[in-house]
Short mmCIF file of C-alpha atoms in Angstrom, two decimals:
data_model
loop_
_atom_site.label_atom_id
_atom_site.label_comp_id
_atom_site.label_asym_id
_atom_site.label_seq_id
_atom_site.Cartn_x
_atom_site.Cartn_y
_atom_site.Cartn_z
CA MET A 7 0.00 0.00 0.00
CA PRO A 8 1.11 3.59 -0.39
CA ILE A 9 2.28 5.41 2.72
CA ALA A 10 -0.73 6.26 4.88
CA THR A 11 -2.64 9.39 3.90
CA PRO A 12 -3.66 11.81 6.68
CA GLU A 13 -7.11 10.22 6.70
CA VAL A 14 -5.72 6.69 6.92
CA TYR A 15 -3.35 7.67 9.74
CA ALA A 16 -6.19 9.26 11.72
CA ASP A 17 -8.22 6.09 11.21
CA MET A 18 -5.29 3.97 12.40
CA ILE A 19 -5.14 5.94 15.65
CA ASP A 20 -8.93 5.86 16.10
CA ARG A 21 -9.01 2.08 15.62
CA ALA A 22 -6.17 1.56 18.08
CA GLN A 23 -8.01 3.61 20.70
CA ALA A 24 -11.38 1.94 20.03
CA GLU A 25 -10.04 -1.62 19.82
CA ASN A 26 -7.54 -1.33 22.67
CA PHE A 27 -4.19 -1.87 20.97
CA ALA A 28 -1.12 0.20 20.11
CA TYR A 29 1.27 0.46 17.19
CA PRO A 30 4.99 -0.04 17.57
CA ALA A 31 6.85 3.01 16.26
CA ILE A 32 10.19 1.73 15.02
CA ASN A 33 13.22 4.03 14.80
CA VAL A 34 15.33 3.49 11.69
CA THR A 35 18.62 4.92 10.44
CA SER A 36 19.14 3.27 7.05
CA SER A 37 17.41 1.60 4.12
CA GLN A 38 18.23 -1.78 5.69
CA THR A 39 16.57 -1.04 9.02
CA LEU A 40 13.64 0.61 7.22
CA ASN A 41 13.12 -2.50 5.07
CA ALA A 42 13.34 -4.74 8.13
CA ALA A 43 10.73 -2.68 9.96
CA ILE A 44 8.21 -2.64 7.12
CA LYS A 45 8.55 -6.38 6.58
CA GLY A 46 8.02 -6.90 10.30
CA PHE A 47 4.71 -5.05 10.17
CA ALA A 48 3.66 -6.99 7.07
CA ASP A 49 4.59 -10.34 8.65
CA ALA A 50 2.55 -9.42 11.73
CA GLY A 51 -0.44 -8.24 9.71
CA SER A 52 -0.21 -4.89 11.47
CA ASP A 53 -0.18 -1.32 10.27
CA GLY A 54 2.72 0.56 11.79
CA ILE A 55 4.79 3.67 12.29
CA ILE A 56 8.39 4.17 11.20
CA GLN A 57 10.32 7.14 12.52
CA VAL A 58 13.63 8.98 12.47
CA SER A 59 15.20 10.95 15.30
CA THR A 60 17.35 14.03 14.78
CA GLY A 61 20.48 11.87 14.86
CA GLY A 62 18.90 9.21 12.67
CA ALA A 63 17.88 11.80 10.09
CA GLU A 64 21.36 13.29 10.06
CA TYR A 65 22.88 9.82 9.60
CA PHE A 66 20.43 9.07 6.77
CA SER A 67 21.76 12.06 4.82
CA GLY A 68 25.29 10.64 4.70
CA GLN A 69 28.45 11.46 6.59
CA ALA A 70 29.51 14.09 4.06
CA VAL A 71 26.18 15.92 4.37
CA LYS A 72 24.95 15.47 7.96
CA ASP A 73 21.77 17.46 7.42
CA MET A 74 18.61 16.47 9.28
CA VAL A 75 16.15 17.84 6.73
CA THR A 76 17.95 16.24 3.78
CA GLY A 77 18.07 12.91 5.60
CA SER A 78 14.40 13.12 6.57
CA LEU A 79 13.26 13.83 3.03
CA ALA A 80 15.47 11.02 1.69
CA PHE A 81 13.99 8.65 4.28
CA SER A 82 10.48 9.72 3.30
CA ALA A 83 11.12 9.27 -0.43
CA PHE A 84 12.64 5.81 0.03
CA ALA A 85 9.82 4.70 2.33
CA HIS A 86 7.15 5.94 -0.10
CA GLU A 87 8.58 3.74 -2.86
CA VAL A 88 9.22 0.59 -0.83
CA ALA A 89 5.94 0.65 1.12
CA LYS A 90 3.95 0.31 -2.11
CA LYS A 91 4.99 -3.34 -2.28
CA TYR A 92 3.42 -4.30 1.06
CA ASP A 93 -0.21 -4.79 2.12
CA VAL A 94 -0.14 -2.82 5.38
CA ASN A 95 -0.38 0.90 6.08
CA ILE A 96 2.83 2.62 7.15
CA ALA A 97 2.92 6.09 8.71
CA LEU A 98 6.10 8.20 8.81
CA HIS A 99 7.05 10.18 11.90
CA THR A 100 9.93 12.32 13.14
CA ASP A 101 10.95 11.51 16.71
CA HIS A 102 12.26 13.66 19.61
CA CYS A 103 13.00 17.23 18.54
CA PRO A 104 14.13 19.50 21.38
CA GLN A 105 13.78 23.27 21.25
CA ASP A 106 17.28 24.01 19.96
CA LYS A 107 16.69 21.81 16.89
CA LEU A 108 13.21 22.95 15.88
CA ASP A 109 14.53 25.46 13.34
CA GLY A 110 16.82 22.88 11.75
CA PHE A 111 14.45 19.93 11.76
CA VAL A 112 10.70 20.10 12.36
CA ARG A 113 9.92 23.64 11.19
CA PRO A 114 11.57 23.26 7.74
CA LEU A 115 9.90 19.88 7.28
CA LEU A 116 6.53 21.34 8.23
CA GLN A 117 7.01 24.19 5.77
CA ALA A 118 7.94 21.74 3.00
CA SER A 119 4.74 19.77 3.66
CA ILE A 120 2.62 22.93 3.82
CA GLU A 121 3.88 23.96 0.37
CA ARG A 122 3.27 20.46 -0.98
CA VAL A 123 -0.29 20.38 0.39
CA LYS A 124 -1.01 23.84 -1.09
CA GLN A 125 -0.11 22.37 -4.48
CA GLY A 126 -2.57 19.52 -4.01
CA GLY A 127 -0.14 16.92 -2.74
CA LEU A 128 0.24 14.96 0.48
CA PRO A 129 2.59 15.80 3.37
CA TYR A 130 6.02 14.19 3.52
CA PHE A 131 5.30 12.90 7.03
CA GLN A 132 2.17 11.92 8.91
CA SER A 133 3.31 13.24 12.30
CA HIS A 134 6.11 15.22 13.93
CA MET A 135 7.19 15.27 17.56
CA TRP A 136 7.94 18.42 19.53
CA ASP A 137 9.94 17.36 22.59
CA GLY A 138 9.39 20.09 25.16
CA SER A 139 10.33 17.88 28.10
CA ALA A 140 13.33 20.11 28.93
CA THR A 141 11.25 23.29 28.58
CA PRO A 142 9.01 24.79 31.32
CA LEU A 143 5.45 23.55 30.84
CA GLU A 144 3.94 26.93 29.97
CA GLU A 145 6.53 27.57 27.25
CA ASN A 146 6.29 23.95 26.10
CA LEU A 147 2.56 24.36 25.50
CA GLN A 148 2.95 27.78 23.84
CA ILE A 149 5.32 26.25 21.29
CA ALA A 150 2.96 23.29 20.91
CA GLN A 151 0.09 25.67 20.06
CA GLU A 152 2.17 27.31 17.34
CA LEU A 153 3.25 23.97 15.89
CA LEU A 154 -0.25 22.50 16.09
CA GLU A 155 -1.56 25.33 13.91
CA GLN A 156 1.16 24.68 11.32
CA CYS A 157 0.55 20.93 11.49
CA SER A 158 -3.12 21.51 10.75
CA GLN A 159 -2.15 23.45 7.61
CA ALA A 160 0.11 20.55 6.57
CA ARG A 161 -2.49 17.87 7.44
CA ILE A 162 0.00 16.44 9.93
CA ILE A 163 -0.53 15.23 13.50
CA LEU A 164 1.63 16.77 16.22
CA GLU A 165 3.13 14.73 19.05
CA VAL A 166 3.90 16.55 22.29
CA GLU A 167 5.71 15.44 25.42
CA ILE A 168 4.36 16.54 28.80
CA GLY A 169 6.85 15.56 31.46
CA VAL A 170 10.42 14.29 31.40
CA VAL A 171 11.75 10.97 30.10
CA GLY A 172 14.90 9.94 31.94
CA GLY A 173 18.08 8.54 30.43
CA GLU A 174 19.65 9.65 27.15
CA GLU A 175 18.72 9.62 23.47
CA ASP A 176 20.52 11.45 20.67
CA GLY A 177 22.26 13.78 23.10
CA VAL A 178 19.15 14.69 25.11
CA ALA A 179 19.77 13.52 28.67
CA ASN A 180 17.63 13.80 31.80
CA GLU A 181 18.10 12.66 35.37
CA ILE A 182 16.02 9.84 36.79
CA ASN A 183 13.94 11.49 39.53
CA ASP A 184 10.39 12.57 40.50
CA LYS A 185 10.12 14.78 37.41
CA LEU A 186 9.55 11.59 35.41
CA TYR A 187 5.90 11.53 36.49
CA THR A 188 3.26 13.71 34.79
CA THR A 189 0.62 15.11 37.17
CA PRO A 190 -3.15 15.48 36.63
CA ASP A 191 -2.60 19.26 36.69
CA ASP A 192 -0.16 18.88 33.79
CA ALA A 193 -2.82 16.97 31.88
CA ILE A 194 -5.43 19.66 32.53
CA ALA A 195 -3.00 22.38 31.39
CA THR A 196 -2.44 20.45 28.17
CA ILE A 197 -6.16 20.16 27.46
CA LYS A 198 -6.67 23.87 28.17
CA ALA A 199 -3.84 24.83 25.83
CA LEU A 200 -4.41 22.41 22.95
CA GLY A 201 -8.08 21.53 23.31
CA PRO A 202 -9.76 18.20 22.60
CA ARG A 203 -8.62 16.06 19.67
CA GLU A 204 -11.57 17.28 17.57
CA GLU A 205 -10.11 20.81 17.43
CA GLY A 206 -6.63 19.78 16.26
CA ARG A 207 -5.20 16.29 16.22
CA TYR A 208 -2.24 15.58 18.48
CA LEU A 209 -0.62 12.67 20.27
CA THR A 210 0.48 13.08 23.88
CA ALA A 211 3.52 11.50 25.51
CA LEU A 212 2.85 11.62 29.24
CA THR A 213 5.60 10.35 31.51
CA PHE A 214 5.09 7.70 34.13
CA GLY A 215 8.67 6.73 34.99
CA ASN A 216 9.86 6.18 31.41
CA VAL A 217 13.61 5.99 30.80
CA HIS A 218 15.48 5.87 27.50
CA GLY A 219 18.24 3.31 27.17
CA VAL A 220 18.90 -0.28 28.23
CA TYR A 221 17.72 -1.54 31.60
CA LYS A 222 17.02 -4.97 33.03
CA PRO A 223 13.39 -5.72 33.92
CA GLY A 224 12.56 -4.19 37.30
CA ASN A 225 15.15 -1.39 37.12
CA VAL A 226 12.72 1.07 35.56
CA LYS A 227 9.92 2.00 37.98
CA LEU A 228 6.91 2.54 35.75
CA ARG A 229 3.59 3.67 37.19
CA PRO A 230 0.97 3.21 34.42
CA GLU A 231 -1.78 4.30 36.81
CA ILE A 232 -0.51 7.85 36.24
CA LEU A 233 -1.88 7.61 32.70
CA GLN A 234 -5.27 6.62 34.08
CA ALA A 235 -5.25 9.59 36.45
CA ALA A 236 -4.28 11.99 33.64
CA GLN A 237 -7.05 10.68 31.37
CA ALA A 238 -9.58 11.04 34.18
CA ALA A 239 -8.49 14.63 34.93
CA ALA A 240 -8.67 15.60 31.25
CA ALA A 241 -12.05 13.92 30.81
CA LYS A 242 -13.46 15.81 33.80
CA GLU A 243 -12.09 19.10 32.44
CA LEU A 244 -13.84 18.45 29.12
CA GLY A 245 -17.08 17.30 30.75
CA LEU A 246 -16.79 13.78 29.34
CA GLU A 247 -18.24 10.68 30.92
CA GLU A 248 -16.24 8.65 33.44
CA GLY A 249 -13.83 6.26 31.75
CA ALA A 250 -13.39 8.41 28.64
CA LEU A 251 -9.90 8.54 27.11
CA PRO A 252 -9.47 12.06 25.68
CA PHE A 253 -5.71 11.67 25.09
CA ASP A 254 -4.17 9.52 22.34
CA LEU A 255 -1.12 8.52 24.35
CA VAL A 256 2.46 7.65 23.39
CA PHE A 257 4.77 5.38 25.41
CA HIS A 258 8.44 6.44 25.33
CA GLY A 259 11.39 4.79 27.03
CA GLY A 260 9.87 1.35 27.49
CA SER A 261 12.95 -0.91 27.32
CA GLY A 262 12.84 -3.38 30.19
CA SER A 263 9.11 -2.90 30.77
CA SER A 264 7.13 -5.92 31.88
CA ALA A 265 4.32 -7.36 29.76
CA GLN A 266 1.83 -6.25 32.43
CA GLU A 267 3.12 -2.66 32.44
CA ILE A 268 2.79 -2.50 28.66
CA SER A 269 -0.69 -4.01 28.78
CA ASP A 270 -1.81 -1.56 31.47
CA ALA A 271 -0.46 1.39 29.47
CA VAL A 272 -2.44 0.28 26.40
CA ASP A 273 -5.57 -0.11 28.53
CA TYR A 274 -5.16 3.52 29.64
CA GLY A 275 -5.04 4.89 26.09
CA VAL A 276 -1.55 4.33 24.66
CA VAL A 277 -1.85 4.02 20.87
CA LYS A 278 1.85 4.34 19.95
CA MET A 279 4.90 2.86 21.65
CA ASN A 280 8.40 3.79 20.55
CA VAL A 281 10.78 0.88 19.97
CA ASP A 282 14.43 1.73 19.34
CA THR A 283 16.94 0.13 21.71
CA ASP A 284 15.55 -3.39 21.29
CA THR A 285 15.53 -3.25 17.49
CA GLN A 286 19.01 -1.73 17.39
CA TYR A 287 20.30 -4.75 19.29
CA ALA A 288 18.20 -7.13 17.19
CA PHE A 289 19.84 -5.74 14.05
CA THR A 290 23.43 -5.63 15.34
CA ARG A 291 23.62 -8.93 17.25
CA PRO A 292 23.47 -11.20 14.16
CA VAL A 293 26.18 -9.10 12.51
CA ALA A 294 28.51 -9.74 15.45
CA GLY A 295 27.72 -13.45 15.33
CA PHE A 296 28.26 -13.63 11.58
CA MET A 297 31.66 -11.94 11.84
CA LEU A 298 32.82 -14.26 14.60
CA ARG A 299 31.62 -17.39 12.77
CA ASN A 300 33.19 -16.30 9.48
CA TYR A 301 36.32 -14.60 10.78
CA GLU A 302 38.67 -15.92 8.10
CA GLY A 303 36.16 -15.18 5.36
CA VAL A 304 35.42 -11.57 6.20
CA LEU A 305 39.08 -10.66 6.86
CA LYS A 306 42.10 -11.11 4.64
CA VAL A 307 44.09 -12.97 7.28
CA ASP A 308 47.81 -13.77 6.91
CA GLY A 309 48.00 -12.63 3.31
CA GLU A 310 44.97 -14.63 2.15
CA VAL A 311 42.16 -13.17 0.06
CA GLY A 312 39.18 -13.87 2.33
CA ASN A 313 35.83 -14.96 0.95
CA LYS A 314 33.89 -12.41 -1.06
CA LYS A 315 30.63 -14.20 -0.33
CA MET A 316 31.27 -13.60 3.37
CA TYR A 317 32.29 -9.94 3.32
CA ASP A 318 29.62 -8.96 0.81
CA PRO A 319 27.39 -6.67 2.98
CA ARG A 320 24.33 -8.49 1.67
CA ALA A 321 25.48 -11.70 3.36
CA TRP A 322 25.44 -10.38 6.90
CA GLY A 323 22.82 -7.75 6.12
CA LYS A 324 20.17 -10.37 5.40
CA GLU A 325 20.67 -11.94 8.82
CA ALA A 326 20.51 -8.55 10.52
CA GLU A 327 17.32 -7.57 8.72
CA ALA A 328 15.64 -10.91 9.42
CA ASN A 329 16.36 -10.69 13.14
CA MET A 330 15.12 -7.10 13.37
CA THR A 331 11.99 -8.08 11.43
CA ALA A 332 11.28 -10.80 13.98
CA ARG A 333 11.63 -8.28 16.82
CA VAL A 334 9.12 -5.96 15.12
CA VAL A 335 6.66 -8.85 14.86
CA GLU A 336 7.15 -9.52 18.58
CA ALA A 337 6.45 -5.85 19.35
CA CYS A 338 3.21 -6.01 17.36
CA GLU A 339 2.14 -9.09 19.29
CA ASN A 340 2.97 -7.47 22.65
CA LEU A 341 0.98 -4.36 21.77
CA ARG A 342 -1.96 -6.37 20.34
CA SER A 343 -1.73 -4.77 16.88
CA ALA A 344 -0.86 -8.06 15.12
CA GLY A 345 -3.62 -9.03 12.73
CA THR A 346 -5.47 -5.69 12.97
CA SER A 347 -4.56 -4.26 9.55
CA LYS A 348 -7.58 -3.82 7.27
#
């Protein structure tokens, strides 16, 4: 199928909310990891989201270029061509963008999509993330209001982060402390600033102990009930019935989470869960194994010529892609999206 249109993406999110599942959002940095991710969604029978971070976009552009916008547009163009060959819907997203990178990443991409839409075309991306977690809440929401208006012009969904995710990703680092927990008052402030989803579509990353990086199960202290409290506070503010889920929630920093924590988060309205660390390892681990098993083939040892079939990047690349694909399928199963594609 072609890359999801704005209408298809909105329907994907609505179905996830209504049918109580979430989509894995897989970070990619290359055509190989992008191909592995799309195949994983197809194998699982799940629509899905593929995304690039600021660092991933820069890497995509090539080491001689190192430009986030160039890399993002190249990623989008490649994905648009490849996705046509699969029977699931794929949405494209840009991940964490802090304030100091807005002018070099999200704003130019938004403007490019606005111009494209004015000419009758579709946006380059289906959603963009504004990461205001390091910005005071009032300023965070002011910037979100500005970006939400531009996203509406571009037919793009905005993702906002209310609260702080601990750990480190692409140079954005935060301490692990009480700031990792969004309060009901934060949720109410968000609703007051951005309104209900009917007035301008946005995704909300609330924090409930999330930490970026690699942690053993039990080391990250997640409190999914915080999501329930935030939904309840927002629903009351909007005059909605008890049990309503006014936020379309995003789960960041979930490595090491238990199956129960993930399930609870989905029950409380999570429709998108970022998956990066696990798929990075899934891609790289087979490469390490291949090199160790085929040491004398991939290296020209003691004056020998090696084995071209072994050091051909396609040889080890196939194993890496297959393993990452399997991990994407697993993510779909854990988040209940497997088998939900129309």
